[in-house]
Short mmCIF file of C-alpha atoms in Angstrom, two decimals:
data_model
loop_
_atom_site.label_atom_id
_atom_site.label_comp_id
_atom_site.label_asym_id
_atom_site.label_seq_id
_atom_site.Cartn_x
_atom_site.Cartn_y
_atom_site.Cartn_z
CA MET D 10 123.87 114.18 88.83
CA LEU D 11 125.90 112.68 91.68
CA THR D 12 124.76 109.45 93.31
CA THR D 13 124.34 111.17 96.68
CA GLU D 14 122.09 113.79 95.07
CA ARG D 15 119.89 111.11 93.49
CA HIS D 16 119.68 109.28 96.81
CA GLU D 17 118.58 112.46 98.56
CA ILE D 18 115.90 113.09 95.93
CA ILE D 19 114.63 109.51 96.24
CA LEU D 20 114.39 109.73 100.04
CA ASN D 21 112.63 113.11 99.85
CA LEU D 22 110.09 111.65 97.41
CA LEU D 23 109.48 108.77 99.82
CA LYS D 24 108.90 111.14 102.73
CA GLU D 25 106.32 112.95 100.63
CA LYS D 26 104.52 109.97 99.08
CA GLN D 27 105.45 106.91 101.24
CA THR D 28 105.46 104.77 98.07
CA ILE D 29 107.06 105.76 94.75
CA THR D 30 107.57 104.21 91.32
CA ILE D 31 110.67 104.02 89.17
CA GLN D 32 108.92 106.45 86.82
CA ASP D 33 108.51 108.96 89.67
CA ILE D 34 112.25 108.81 90.31
CA SER D 35 113.08 109.03 86.61
CA ASP D 36 110.93 112.15 86.26
CA ALA D 37 112.69 113.75 89.23
CA THR D 38 116.27 112.79 88.36
CA SER D 39 116.32 112.07 84.59
CA ALA D 40 118.34 108.95 85.42
CA SER D 41 118.02 105.68 83.52
CA GLN D 42 115.96 102.83 84.94
CA SER D 43 119.08 100.69 85.43
CA THR D 44 120.72 103.49 87.44
CA ILE D 45 117.59 103.93 89.53
CA ARG D 46 117.41 100.21 90.29
CA ARG D 47 121.02 100.30 91.50
CA ASP D 48 120.19 103.31 93.67
CA LEU D 49 117.21 101.49 95.19
CA THR D 50 119.32 98.41 95.87
CA ASP D 51 121.96 100.55 97.60
CA LEU D 52 119.38 102.38 99.71
CA GLU D 53 117.65 99.13 100.67
CA LYS D 54 120.98 97.74 101.93
CA LEU D 55 121.22 100.84 104.13
CA ASP D 56 117.67 100.10 105.43
CA LYS D 57 116.42 103.41 104.06
CA LEU D 58 113.62 101.87 102.02
CA GLU D 59 112.03 98.63 100.88
CA ARG D 60 112.01 97.70 97.22
CA ILE D 61 108.67 96.65 95.79
CA HIS D 62 107.62 95.71 92.28
CA GLY D 63 108.15 98.78 90.11
CA GLY D 64 109.41 101.09 92.84
CA ALA D 65 110.03 101.48 96.55
CA THR D 66 108.28 102.17 99.84
CA LEU D 67 109.39 103.49 103.21
CA SER D 68 110.81 100.75 105.39
CA GLU D 69 108.99 100.23 108.68
CA ARG D 70 109.71 97.87 111.51
CA LYS D 71 107.13 95.09 111.49
CA LEU D 72 106.37 95.61 115.18
CA GLN D 73 106.19 99.40 114.88
CA GLU D 74 102.83 100.84 115.85
CA TYR D 75 101.85 104.50 115.93
CA SER D 76 99.53 106.06 118.48
CA ILE D 77 96.03 107.31 117.63
CA SER D 78 97.21 110.93 117.67
CA GLU D 79 100.11 110.11 115.33
CA LYS D 80 97.83 108.30 112.87
CA SER D 81 94.83 110.62 112.98
CA ALA D 82 96.21 113.45 110.84
CA LYS D 83 97.98 111.22 108.32
CA ASN D 84 96.21 111.12 104.93
CA LEU D 85 93.09 112.51 106.61
CA GLN D 86 91.16 113.57 103.50
CA GLU D 87 91.89 110.21 101.90
CA LYS D 88 90.52 108.45 104.99
CA ILE D 89 87.35 110.58 104.88
CA ASN D 90 86.82 109.70 101.19
CA ILE D 91 87.29 106.01 101.93
CA ALA D 92 84.90 106.18 104.90
CA LYS D 93 82.23 107.98 102.87
CA TYR D 94 82.36 105.28 100.22
CA ALA D 95 82.23 102.55 102.88
CA ALA D 96 79.13 104.12 104.41
CA SER D 97 77.39 103.97 101.03
CA LEU D 98 77.53 100.16 101.31
CA VAL D 99 75.62 100.16 104.60
CA LYS D 100 71.89 99.50 104.35
CA LYS D 101 69.27 100.89 106.67
CA GLY D 102 69.01 98.72 109.78
CA ASP D 103 72.32 96.89 109.31
CA CYS D 104 74.18 95.48 112.31
CA ILE D 105 77.86 96.27 111.86
CA PHE D 106 81.18 95.84 113.61
CA LEU D 107 83.34 98.94 113.60
CA ASP D 108 86.97 98.16 114.32
CA ALA D 109 89.16 100.49 116.35
CA GLY D 110 91.16 102.75 114.04
CA THR D 111 91.42 106.21 112.55
CA THR D 112 89.84 105.39 109.17
CA THR D 113 86.90 103.51 110.68
CA LEU D 114 86.39 106.51 113.00
CA GLN D 115 85.71 108.68 109.95
CA LEU D 116 82.86 106.36 108.96
CA ILE D 117 80.66 107.30 111.92
CA PRO D 118 79.23 110.67 110.75
CA PHE D 119 78.08 109.02 107.51
CA LEU D 120 76.04 106.42 109.45
CA GLN D 121 73.85 108.95 111.25
CA ASP D 122 70.63 108.44 109.26
CA LYS D 123 70.96 104.71 108.55
CA GLU D 124 69.42 103.40 111.81
CA VAL D 125 72.27 100.94 112.26
CA VAL D 126 73.40 99.03 115.33
CA VAL D 127 77.15 99.26 115.91
CA VAL D 128 79.40 96.97 117.93
CA THR D 129 82.90 98.35 118.47
CA ASN D 130 86.10 97.73 120.41
CA GLY D 131 87.29 101.28 119.75
CA LEU D 132 87.13 103.60 122.75
CA THR D 133 87.92 106.62 120.55
CA HIS D 134 84.71 105.91 118.61
CA LEU D 135 82.35 106.37 121.54
CA ASP D 136 82.04 110.17 121.62
CA SER D 137 81.27 110.33 117.91
CA LEU D 138 78.79 107.44 118.07
CA ILE D 139 76.94 109.10 120.95
CA GLU D 140 77.04 112.51 119.25
CA HIS D 141 75.45 111.06 116.11
CA GLY D 142 72.81 109.12 118.04
CA ILE D 143 73.90 105.69 116.88
CA GLN D 144 72.85 102.63 118.90
CA THR D 145 76.11 101.16 120.14
CA TYR D 146 77.42 98.12 122.01
CA LEU D 147 80.95 98.19 123.41
CA THR D 148 82.90 94.96 123.74
CA GLY D 149 84.60 94.04 126.97
CA GLY D 150 88.31 93.49 127.23
CA PHE D 151 91.65 94.96 128.19
CA ILE D 152 92.34 98.57 127.15
CA LYS D 153 95.39 98.89 124.91
CA VAL D 154 96.62 102.38 125.76
CA LYS D 155 98.46 103.13 122.52
CA THR D 156 95.50 102.51 120.20
CA SER D 157 92.58 102.84 122.66
CA ALA D 158 91.37 99.44 121.48
CA LEU D 159 89.79 96.76 123.65
CA ILE D 160 91.63 93.47 123.19
CA GLY D 161 92.06 90.04 124.76
CA PRO D 162 89.96 86.93 125.46
CA GLN D 163 87.05 88.93 126.92
CA THR D 164 86.82 90.94 123.70
CA ILE D 165 86.69 87.79 121.59
CA GLN D 166 84.11 86.21 123.90
CA SER D 167 81.99 89.36 123.70
CA LEU D 168 82.20 89.45 119.89
CA LYS D 169 81.00 85.87 119.60
CA SER D 170 77.66 86.97 121.06
CA TYR D 171 76.91 88.84 117.83
CA ARG D 172 76.44 88.29 114.11
CA PHE D 173 77.08 91.16 111.70
CA ASP D 174 75.75 92.17 108.31
CA LYS D 175 79.03 93.94 107.69
CA CYS D 176 82.30 94.55 109.47
CA PHE D 177 84.75 97.36 108.72
CA LEU D 178 88.36 96.73 109.67
CA GLY D 179 91.50 98.82 109.80
CA VAL D 180 94.91 97.33 109.00
CA ASN D 181 98.55 98.39 109.01
CA GLY D 182 99.30 96.70 105.72
CA PHE D 183 97.81 94.77 102.81
CA HIS D 184 99.92 92.74 100.42
CA GLU D 185 99.17 90.37 97.54
CA ASP D 186 101.22 87.54 99.10
CA TYR D 187 101.02 88.23 102.85
CA GLY D 188 97.41 89.37 103.17
CA TYR D 189 96.21 91.82 105.84
CA THR D 190 98.53 92.43 108.77
CA THR D 191 98.87 94.47 111.96
CA PRO D 192 101.70 94.72 114.54
CA ASP D 193 99.84 93.24 117.53
CA PRO D 194 98.77 89.55 117.50
CA GLU D 195 95.97 90.28 120.00
CA GLU D 196 94.48 92.96 117.78
CA ALA D 197 94.87 90.62 114.81
CA SER D 198 92.79 88.02 116.69
CA ILE D 199 89.99 90.55 117.28
CA LYS D 200 89.92 91.57 113.63
CA HIS D 201 90.01 87.95 112.47
CA THR D 202 87.15 87.01 114.79
CA ALA D 203 85.03 89.94 113.60
CA PHE D 204 85.37 89.09 109.92
CA THR D 205 84.36 85.46 110.54
CA LEU D 206 81.14 86.70 112.18
CA ALA D 207 80.12 89.00 109.32
CA LYS D 208 78.27 88.35 106.07
CA ASN D 209 80.51 90.89 104.36
CA ALA D 210 83.94 92.08 105.50
CA TYR D 211 85.63 95.26 104.31
CA VAL D 212 89.12 96.57 104.96
CA LEU D 213 89.46 100.36 104.97
CA ALA D 214 93.03 101.30 104.10
CA ASP D 215 94.60 104.33 102.46
CA HIS D 216 97.19 103.87 99.71
CA SER D 217 100.16 104.06 102.11
CA LYS D 218 99.19 100.65 103.56
CA HIS D 219 99.65 98.86 100.22
CA ASN D 220 102.65 96.51 100.10
CA LYS D 221 103.26 97.01 103.84
CA VAL D 222 103.66 93.90 105.99
CA SER D 223 103.39 93.92 109.78
CA PHE D 224 104.10 91.17 112.31
CA ALA D 225 100.68 89.57 112.84
CA LYS D 226 98.51 88.22 110.03
CA ILE D 227 94.77 88.90 110.19
CA CYS D 228 93.55 86.96 107.16
CA GLU D 229 94.16 86.38 103.47
CA LEU D 230 93.60 89.15 100.96
CA GLN D 231 90.58 87.39 99.43
CA ASP D 232 88.85 87.12 102.82
CA ALA D 233 87.74 90.77 102.75
CA GLU D 234 87.06 93.43 100.17
CA ILE D 235 89.38 96.45 100.12
CA ILE D 236 88.22 100.04 100.09
CA THR D 237 91.19 102.23 99.29
CA SER D 238 92.27 105.15 97.13
CA ASP D 239 95.11 106.46 94.99
CA ILE D 240 96.13 102.96 93.88
CA ASN D 241 97.71 103.00 90.43
CA GLU D 242 96.11 101.01 87.62
CA GLU D 243 98.80 98.32 87.57
CA ASP D 244 98.50 97.60 91.30
CA LEU D 245 94.70 97.81 91.14
CA ALA D 246 94.67 95.17 88.40
CA LYS D 247 96.90 92.83 90.45
CA LEU D 248 94.83 93.25 93.60
CA SER D 249 91.57 92.78 91.68
CA LYS D 250 92.67 89.32 90.58
CA ILE D 251 92.64 88.27 94.24
CA THR D 252 89.76 90.20 95.82
CA THR D 253 87.23 92.94 95.16
CA VAL D 254 88.84 96.37 95.34
CA LYS D 255 87.03 99.66 95.54
CA GLY D 256 89.74 101.95 94.17
CA LEU D 257 88.90 105.61 94.65
CA SER D 258 90.54 108.85 93.61
CA SER D 259 90.89 111.52 96.26
#
């Protein structure tokens, strides 16, 4: 098989899965591991992908941020599975912070009968919270148009009026060395503040966020438990040495 053909197969696999292993590429191309590693090195130099331990992931600009509509349909069933599991951790009468985000949005229907109190900075959450009859407090702050999140000093000041049993956060990436990250430093500050005010902090992130690193750090990996899915056993074992991971299959 020609090098260009292997490269095309590798990039097509990445488009489909976002993150792939050397074994995935070997199965698709029948090439040796040494050949595959050379291919990955070549493609990384062309900024087509990022090499990670045991494979590769799609390269993304660290400041890149997708809109709510762009993120909503991506890995939707996986997000629903993650949200359902997260809701199982909520006890009747809990006070929780629900971060702005498309995975945390999926949590709301599963909270309907738990008699919880929710504080949120996510404007997209409001219709669903009202529809499901959930007692809700909205933070103040500046409206970030792209993500419909409330951010800024007023948001942080508002958050500090509360204490939470649990907080559920969305992130753009989680990494063993670089922790939890998001493109916007102001959103990172909101998330960081929320987790410091909660007895228990959980990050809800589908598998595509693993090994991704964005511009602004939220906190260290061990500062919150991860609820995710479709993480392979090797990566799950590495993550579990640092923090508690709820690894689910979709």
